[in-house]
CSV table of C-alpha atoms and ligand atoms in Angstrom, one decimal:
chain,number,residue,atom,x,y,z
N,1,MET,CA,10.1,22.4,3.9
N,2,PRO,CA,6.9,20.3,3.6
N,3,ALA,CA,7.3,16.6,2.7
N,4,PRO,CA,6.4,15.9,-0.9
N,5,ALA,CA,2.9,14.6,-1.4
N,6,GLN,CA,2.7,10.8,-1.4
N,7,ILE,CA,1.5,9.2,-4.6
N,8,ALA,CA,-1.2,6.6,-4.0
N,9,PRO,CA,-2.2,4.9,-7.2
N,10,CYS,CA,-5.7,3.4,-7.1
N,11,PRO,CA,-5.3,-0.3,-6.1
N,12,SER,CA,-8.2,-1.2,-8.4
N,13,CYS,CA,-8.1,0.7,-11.6
N,14,LYS,CA,-4.4,2.0,-11.2
N,15,HIS,CA,-5.4,5.6,-11.8
N,16,PRO,CA,-2.3,7.6,-10.6
N,17,ASP,CA,-3.9,10.8,-9.5
N,18,THR,CA,-6.1,10.0,-6.4
N,19,HIS,CA,-7.3,12.5,-3.8
N,20,ASN,CA,-6.0,12.4,-0.2
N,21,LEU,CA,-9.1,12.9,2.0
N,22,GLY,CA,-7.0,13.1,5.3
N,23,PRO,CA,-5.4,10.9,7.9
N,24,ILE,CA,-7.1,7.8,9.4
N,25,ALA,CA,-6.6,7.2,13.2
N,26,PRO,CA,-4.2,4.4,14.2
N,27,GLY,CA,-5.7,1.0,14.8
N,28,PHE,CA,-5.7,0.0,18.5
N,29,PHE,CA,-7.7,-3.2,18.0
N,30,PHE,CA,-7.7,-5.8,15.2
N,31,ALA,CA,-10.5,-8.3,15.0
N,32,GLY,CA,-11.2,-7.8,18.6
N,33,GLN,CA,-7.6,-8.1,19.8
N,34,ARG,CA,-5.6,-5.2,21.3
N,35,LEU,CA,-2.6,-4.0,19.3
N,36,ASP,CA,0.5,-2.7,21.1
N,37,PRO,CA,1.9,-0.8,19.4
N,38,PRO,CA,-1.1,0.4,17.4
N,39,LEU,CA,-1.1,-0.1,13.6
N,40,PRO,CA,-0.5,3.2,11.7
N,41,GLY,CA,-3.7,4.3,10.1
N,42,GLY,CA,-2.4,5.8,6.8
N,43,ASN,CA,-4.6,8.2,4.9
N,44,LEU,CA,-8.0,7.9,3.2
N,45,TYR,CA,-7.8,8.3,-0.6
N,46,CYS,CA,-10.5,8.5,-3.2
N,47,CYS,CA,-10.0,7.5,-6.9
N,48,PRO,CA,-11.7,10.0,-9.2
N,49,ALA,CA,-11.9,7.4,-12.0
N,50,CYS,CA,-13.5,4.4,-10.3
N,51,LEU,CA,-14.8,6.1,-7.1
N,52,LEU,CA,-13.2,3.6,-4.8
N,53,CYS,CA,-11.9,5.0,-1.5
N,54,PHE,CA,-9.0,3.2,0.1
N,55,ARG,CA,-6.5,3.2,2.9
N,56,PHE,CA,-2.9,4.0,2.0
N,57,PRO,CA,-0.4,3.0,3.0
N,58,ARG,CA,-1.8,-0.2,4.1
N,59,PRO,CA,-0.3,-2.7,6.5
N,60,PRO,CA,1.6,-5.3,4.5
N,61,GLN,CA,-0.4,-8.4,3.5
N,62,ASP,CA,1.7,-10.8,5.6
N,63,VAL,CA,1.1,-8.7,8.7
N,64,LEU,CA,-2.7,-8.7,8.1
N,65,GLU,CA,-2.7,-12.4,7.5
N,66,VAL,CA,-1.0,-13.1,10.9
N,67,LEU,CA,-3.5,-10.7,12.6
N,68,TYR,CA,-6.5,-12.5,11.0
N,69,LYS,CA,-5.1,-15.9,12.1
N,70,GLN,CA,-4.9,-14.6,15.7
N,71,ALA,CA,-8.5,-13.5,15.7
N,72,PRO,CA,-10.7,-15.3,18.1
N,73,SER,CA,-13.4,-17.5,16.5
N,74,THR,CA,-16.1,-15.5,18.3
N,75,ASN,CA,-15.3,-12.1,16.9
N,76,TRP,CA,-17.8,-11.9,14.1
N,77,ILE,CA,-20.8,-13.8,15.5
N,78,TYR,CA,-24.2,-12.3,14.7
N,79,GLU,CA,-27.9,-13.3,15.0
N,80,GLN,CA,-30.3,-12.8,12.1
N,81,HIS,CA,-32.5,-10.2,13.8
N,82,HIS,CA,-29.4,-8.0,14.1
N,83,ARG,CA,-28.6,-8.3,10.4
N,84,PRO,CA,-30.8,-6.2,8.1
N,85,ASP,CA,-28.5,-7.2,5.1
N,86,TRP,CA,-29.3,-10.9,5.7
N,87,ASN,CA,-33.1,-10.1,5.8
N,88,ILE,CA,-32.9,-8.1,2.6
N,89,THR,CA,-30.9,-11.0,1.0
N,90,HIS,CA,-33.6,-13.5,2.1
N,91,ASP,CA,-36.3,-11.4,0.3
N,92,TRP,CA,-34.3,-11.1,-2.9
N,93,LEU,CA,-33.3,-14.8,-2.9
N,94,SER,CA,-36.9,-16.0,-2.4
N,95,ARG,CA,-38.1,-13.6,-5.1
N,96,ARG,CA,-35.5,-14.6,-7.7
N,97,HIS,CA,-34.9,-18.2,-6.8
N,98,PRO,CA,-38.1,-19.5,-5.3
N,99,ALA,CA,-37.0,-23.1,-5.8
N,100,GLY,CA,-33.6,-22.6,-4.1
N,101,GLY,CA,-30.4,-23.8,-5.7
N,102,ARG,CA,-26.7,-23.6,-5.0
N,103,ILE,CA,-25.4,-20.7,-3.0
N,104,LEU,CA,-21.8,-19.7,-2.0
N,105,ASP,CA,-21.2,-17.3,0.9
N,106,LEU,CA,-17.8,-15.7,0.7
N,107,GLY,CA,-16.3,-15.0,4.1
N,108,CYS,CA,-19.0,-17.2,5.5
N,109,TYR,CA,-17.3,-17.3,8.9
N,110,ASP,CA,-19.1,-19.8,11.1
N,111,GLY,CA,-21.9,-20.3,8.5
N,112,ALA,CA,-24.5,-18.4,10.5
N,113,PHE,CA,-26.1,-16.7,7.4
N,114,LEU,CA,-26.2,-19.9,5.4
N,115,ASP,CA,-27.8,-21.6,8.3
N,116,THR,CA,-30.8,-19.3,8.1
N,117,LEU,CA,-31.7,-20.4,4.6
N,118,PRO,CA,-34.4,-23.0,3.8
N,119,PRO,CA,-33.3,-26.6,3.0
N,120,SER,CA,-34.0,-26.0,-0.8
N,121,TRP,CA,-30.6,-24.3,-0.8
N,122,GLN,CA,-27.4,-26.3,-1.2
N,123,ARG,CA,-24.9,-24.3,0.9
N,124,PHE,CA,-21.2,-23.6,0.2
N,125,GLY,CA,-18.8,-21.4,2.0
N,126,VAL,CA,-15.3,-19.9,1.6
N,127,GLU,CA,-13.6,-18.7,4.8
N,128,MET,CA,-10.1,-17.9,6.1
N,129,SER,CA,-10.5,-18.5,9.8
N,130,GLU,CA,-9.8,-22.1,10.7
N,131,ALA,CA,-11.6,-21.9,14.0
N,132,ALA,CA,-14.8,-20.5,12.4
N,133,LEU,CA,-14.6,-23.1,9.6
N,134,ALA,CA,-15.0,-26.0,12.1
N,135,ARG,CA,-18.3,-24.4,13.3
N,136,ALA,CA,-19.4,-24.0,9.7
N,137,ARG,CA,-18.7,-27.6,8.9
N,138,GLN,CA,-20.8,-28.7,11.9
N,139,ARG,CA,-23.7,-26.8,10.2
N,140,ASP,CA,-23.3,-29.1,7.1
N,141,ILE,CA,-21.9,-26.3,5.0
N,142,THR,CA,-19.5,-27.5,2.3
N,143,ILE,CA,-16.3,-25.4,2.5
N,144,LEU,CA,-14.7,-24.9,-0.9
N,145,GLY,CA,-11.5,-23.1,0.3
N,146,ARG,CA,-10.0,-20.2,2.2
N,147,ASP,CA,-9.8,-17.6,-0.6
N,148,ILE,CA,-12.1,-16.9,-3.6
N,149,MET,CA,-9.2,-15.7,-5.7
N,150,THR,CA,-7.6,-19.1,-5.6
N,151,LEU,CA,-10.7,-21.2,-6.4
N,152,PRO,CA,-11.0,-22.8,-9.8
N,153,PRO,CA,-14.0,-21.0,-11.4
N,154,ALA,CA,-15.0,-23.8,-13.8
N,155,THR,CA,-16.0,-26.1,-11.0
N,156,LEU,CA,-18.3,-23.6,-9.4
N,157,GLN,CA,-21.6,-22.6,-11.0
N,158,MET,CA,-23.8,-21.1,-8.3
N,159,HIS,CA,-27.3,-19.7,-8.5
N,160,ALA,CA,-26.3,-17.1,-5.9
N,161,ALA,CA,-23.1,-15.7,-4.3
N,162,THR,CA,-23.1,-13.5,-1.2
N,163,ALA,CA,-20.4,-11.5,0.7
N,164,PHE,CA,-21.5,-9.7,3.8
N,165,ASP,CA,-19.1,-7.2,5.3
N,166,VAL,CA,-16.3,-8.7,3.3
N,167,ILE,CA,-15.4,-6.3,0.4
N,168,GLU,CA,-14.0,-3.7,2.8
N,169,HIS,CA,-11.3,-6.2,3.7
N,170,VAL,CA,-10.3,-6.8,0.1
N,171,ALA,CA,-7.5,-5.0,-1.7
N,172,ASP,CA,-9.2,-4.9,-5.1
N,173,PRO,CA,-13.0,-4.8,-4.8
N,174,LEU,CA,-13.6,-4.8,-8.5
N,175,GLY,CA,-11.5,-7.9,-9.0
N,176,PHE,CA,-13.4,-9.5,-6.1
N,177,LEU,CA,-16.8,-8.7,-7.7
N,178,HIS,CA,-15.5,-9.9,-11.0
N,179,ARG,CA,-14.6,-13.2,-9.4
N,180,MET,CA,-18.1,-13.4,-7.8
N,181,ALA,CA,-19.7,-12.9,-11.2
N,182,GLY,CA,-17.5,-15.7,-12.6
N,183,ILE,CA,-18.9,-18.3,-10.2
N,184,VAL,CA,-22.6,-17.7,-10.7
N,185,CYS,CA,-24.5,-19.1,-13.7
N,186,PRO,CA,-26.4,-16.8,-16.1
N,187,GLY,CA,-29.4,-15.5,-14.3
N,188,GLY,CA,-27.6,-15.8,-11.0
N,189,THR,CA,-27.7,-13.3,-8.2
N,190,ILE,CA,-24.7,-11.6,-6.5
N,191,ILE,CA,-25.3,-9.7,-3.2
N,192,ILE,CA,-22.7,-7.7,-1.2
N,193,SER,CA,-23.1,-5.6,1.9
N,194,THR,CA,-20.7,-3.0,3.3
N,195,GLY,CA,-20.3,0.6,4.3
N,196,ASN,CA,-21.2,3.5,1.9
N,197,THR,CA,-18.7,6.3,1.7
N,198,ARG,CA,-21.5,8.6,0.2
N,199,ALA,CA,-23.7,8.2,3.2
N,200,LEU,CA,-24.3,11.6,5.0
N,201,PRO,CA,-22.5,10.7,8.3
N,202,TRP,CA,-19.4,9.6,6.4
N,203,ARG,CA,-19.3,12.7,4.3
N,204,LEU,CA,-19.6,14.8,7.4
N,205,MET,CA,-16.7,13.0,9.2
N,206,GLY,CA,-14.4,12.3,6.3
N,207,SER,CA,-11.3,10.2,7.1
N,208,ARG,CA,-12.1,10.4,10.8
N,209,TYR,CA,-15.2,8.3,10.3
N,210,TRP,CA,-15.5,5.4,12.7
N,211,TYR,CA,-15.7,2.8,9.9
N,212,CYS,CA,-12.3,3.8,8.6
N,213,THR,CA,-10.6,3.4,12.0
N,214,ILE,CA,-11.2,-0.4,12.0
N,215,PRO,CA,-7.7,-1.5,10.7
N,216,GLU,CA,-9.1,-4.6,8.9
N,217,HIS,CA,-11.0,-2.2,6.6
N,218,ILE,CA,-8.8,-1.2,3.7
N,219,SER,CA,-11.3,-0.6,0.8
N,220,PHE,CA,-14.5,1.5,0.9
N,221,ILE,CA,-17.1,1.5,-1.8
N,222,ASN,CA,-20.4,3.5,-2.4
N,223,ASP,CA,-23.6,3.5,-4.5
N,224,ALA,CA,-21.8,5.2,-7.4
N,225,TRP,CA,-19.0,2.7,-7.3
N,226,CYS,CA,-21.6,-0.1,-7.6
N,227,ARG,CA,-23.2,1.5,-10.7
N,228,SER,CA,-19.8,1.9,-12.3
N,229,ALA,CA,-18.7,-1.6,-11.4
N,230,ALA,CA,-21.9,-3.1,-12.8
N,231,GLN,CA,-21.3,-1.4,-16.1
N,232,GLN,CA,-17.7,-2.5,-16.3
N,233,LEU,CA,-18.4,-6.1,-15.5
N,234,ASN,CA,-21.6,-6.3,-17.6
N,235,LEU,CA,-23.8,-7.0,-14.6
N,236,GLN,CA,-27.3,-5.7,-14.0
N,237,LEU,CA,-27.6,-3.7,-10.8
N,238,LEU,CA,-31.0,-4.7,-9.5
N,239,ALA,CA,-31.1,-2.6,-6.4
N,240,LEU,CA,-29.2,-0.7,-3.7
N,241,GLU,CA,-30.7,-0.8,-0.3
N,242,THR,CA,-29.4,1.3,2.6
N,243,TYR,CA,-29.5,0.3,6.3
N,244,SER,CA,-27.9,0.8,9.7
N,245,HIS,CA,-25.6,-1.9,11.1
N,246,ASP,CA,-27.2,-1.3,14.5
N,247,SER,CA,-30.8,-1.0,13.5
N,248,ASN,CA,-32.2,-2.3,16.8
N,249,ALA,CA,-30.4,0.4,18.9
N,250,SER,CA,-32.4,2.4,21.4
N,251,ILE,CA,-33.2,6.1,20.8
N,252,GLY,CA,-30.8,7.0,23.7
N,253,LYS,CA,-27.9,5.3,22.0
N,254,ARG,CA,-28.7,7.0,18.6
N,255,ILE,CA,-28.8,10.4,20.3
N,256,TYR,CA,-25.6,9.7,22.2
N,257,GLU,CA,-23.7,8.6,19.1
N,258,LEU,CA,-25.0,11.5,17.0
N,259,GLY,CA,-24.0,13.9,19.8
N,260,THR,CA,-20.5,12.5,20.4
N,261,ASN,CA,-19.7,12.5,16.6
N,262,LEU,CA,-20.9,16.1,16.2
N,263,LEU,CA,-18.9,17.2,19.2
N,264,TYR,CA,-15.8,15.4,17.8
N,265,ARG,CA,-16.3,17.0,14.4
N,266,PHE,CA,-17.0,20.5,15.4
N,267,ALA,CA,-15.3,20.9,18.8
N,268,PRO,CA,-12.4,18.3,18.9
N,269,SER,CA,-10.5,20.0,21.8
N,270,VAL,CA,-13.7,19.8,24.0
N,271,PHE,CA,-14.2,16.2,22.9
N,272,ALA,CA,-10.5,15.4,23.8
N,273,LEU,CA,-10.8,17.2,27.2
N,274,LEU,CA,-13.9,15.1,28.1
N,275,ARG,CA,-12.1,11.9,27.1
N,276,ARG,CA,-9.2,12.9,29.4
N,277,MET,CA,-11.7,13.5,32.2
N,278,GLY,CA,-12.8,9.9,31.8
N,279,PHE,CA,-16.0,10.2,29.7
N,280,GLY,CA,-16.6,7.5,27.1
N,281,ASP,CA,-15.1,4.0,26.9
N,282,LYS,CA,-11.5,5.0,25.9
N,283,ASN,CA,-8.8,4.9,28.5
N,284,THR,CA,-6.5,7.8,27.5
N,285,ARG,CA,-3.9,6.8,30.2
N,286,GLN,CA,-3.4,3.5,28.2
N,287,HIS,CA,-2.4,5.6,25.1
N,288,GLU,CA,-2.4,9.3,24.8
N,289,ALA,CA,-3.6,9.3,21.1
N,290,LEU,CA,-6.9,7.7,22.3
N,291,GLN,CA,-8.1,11.2,23.3
N,292,TYR,CA,-8.4,12.0,19.6
N,293,PHE,CA,-9.7,8.6,18.5
N,294,PRO,CA,-13.0,8.9,16.6
N,295,PRO,CA,-16.1,7.9,18.5
N,296,THR,CA,-18.1,4.9,17.2
N,297,TRP,CA,-21.3,5.6,15.2
N,298,SER,CA,-22.7,2.1,14.6
N,299,THR,CA,-26.3,3.5,14.6
N,300,ALA,CA,-25.6,5.7,11.5
N,301,HIS,CA,-27.5,4.8,8.4
N,302,ASP,CA,-24.3,4.2,6.5
N,303,HIS,CA,-24.4,0.7,5.0
N,304,ILE,CA,-25.6,-0.6,1.6
N,305,VAL,CA,-26.7,-3.9,0.2
N,306,ALA,CA,-26.1,-4.1,-3.6
N,307,ILE,CA,-28.0,-6.7,-5.5
N,308,PHE,CA,-26.5,-7.6,-8.9
N,309,ALA,CA,-27.7,-10.1,-11.5
N,310,ARG,CA,-25.6,-11.9,-14.2
N,311,PRO,CA,-27.5,-11.5,-17.5
R,401,ZN,ZN1,-9.7,3.7,-9.4
């Protein structure tokens, strides 16, 4: 007898009748560290009411917190020319706030983005990683705390708030955006960047898309979610800009990733055979399930930057 379908209420709007889009591969790495045994992937669900996609079941919060604490301080280090979302943000900030002001970067990590801003900006950060915080402080960034949800909102009135590659780690993205809106002053700007579940490559691959297999990623939004969230939170959605996380990649890498993903999607047994024969970067002798693990597609045009304004 088949097992009864699992009920996965939407973690954001609590809608009870969400759609199961299929299984997510188990997580073999967390924040750059190998997991043994791997973390169960759960399934990818989509809420028909608020359009949020989410992982369910998720690893318990205390397990995630321990794994985040173990993350090396070098795992999320980027340079500006590798970050189209930072460059888009620079354009919007200079257009909307030419005189600068106060800015809070949520999940600021080592403060690398804030460090790229001109001195007219007074820079604040929120970050969980202790090791990364020490580097942010060396850059003269004022750290307000570890978690936006526990900060007192009255003390913070920013001209801009940013969160790059953060919302996919958050259990309730609408609550998170609401909190961001609460810390900017009227006329302030809120900018988030993340993956876009309505991008073509994602729709092609479904729950086996590479972005879902990163076990730190538990919530997945899209352009329609941003429009709906803006309406619910009484924010103005100024723009949605799309980009690829690996925009500097060579043509060769783009073709390789496109080819391996199409092979995985349409001929999974051939893909698995090639993996077992040693093609690609996954050692199937380490773990048998790696032969079916989705290939990376970091060159896909699958990310968005959403720019909101508080009226
Ligand atoms: Zn929902």
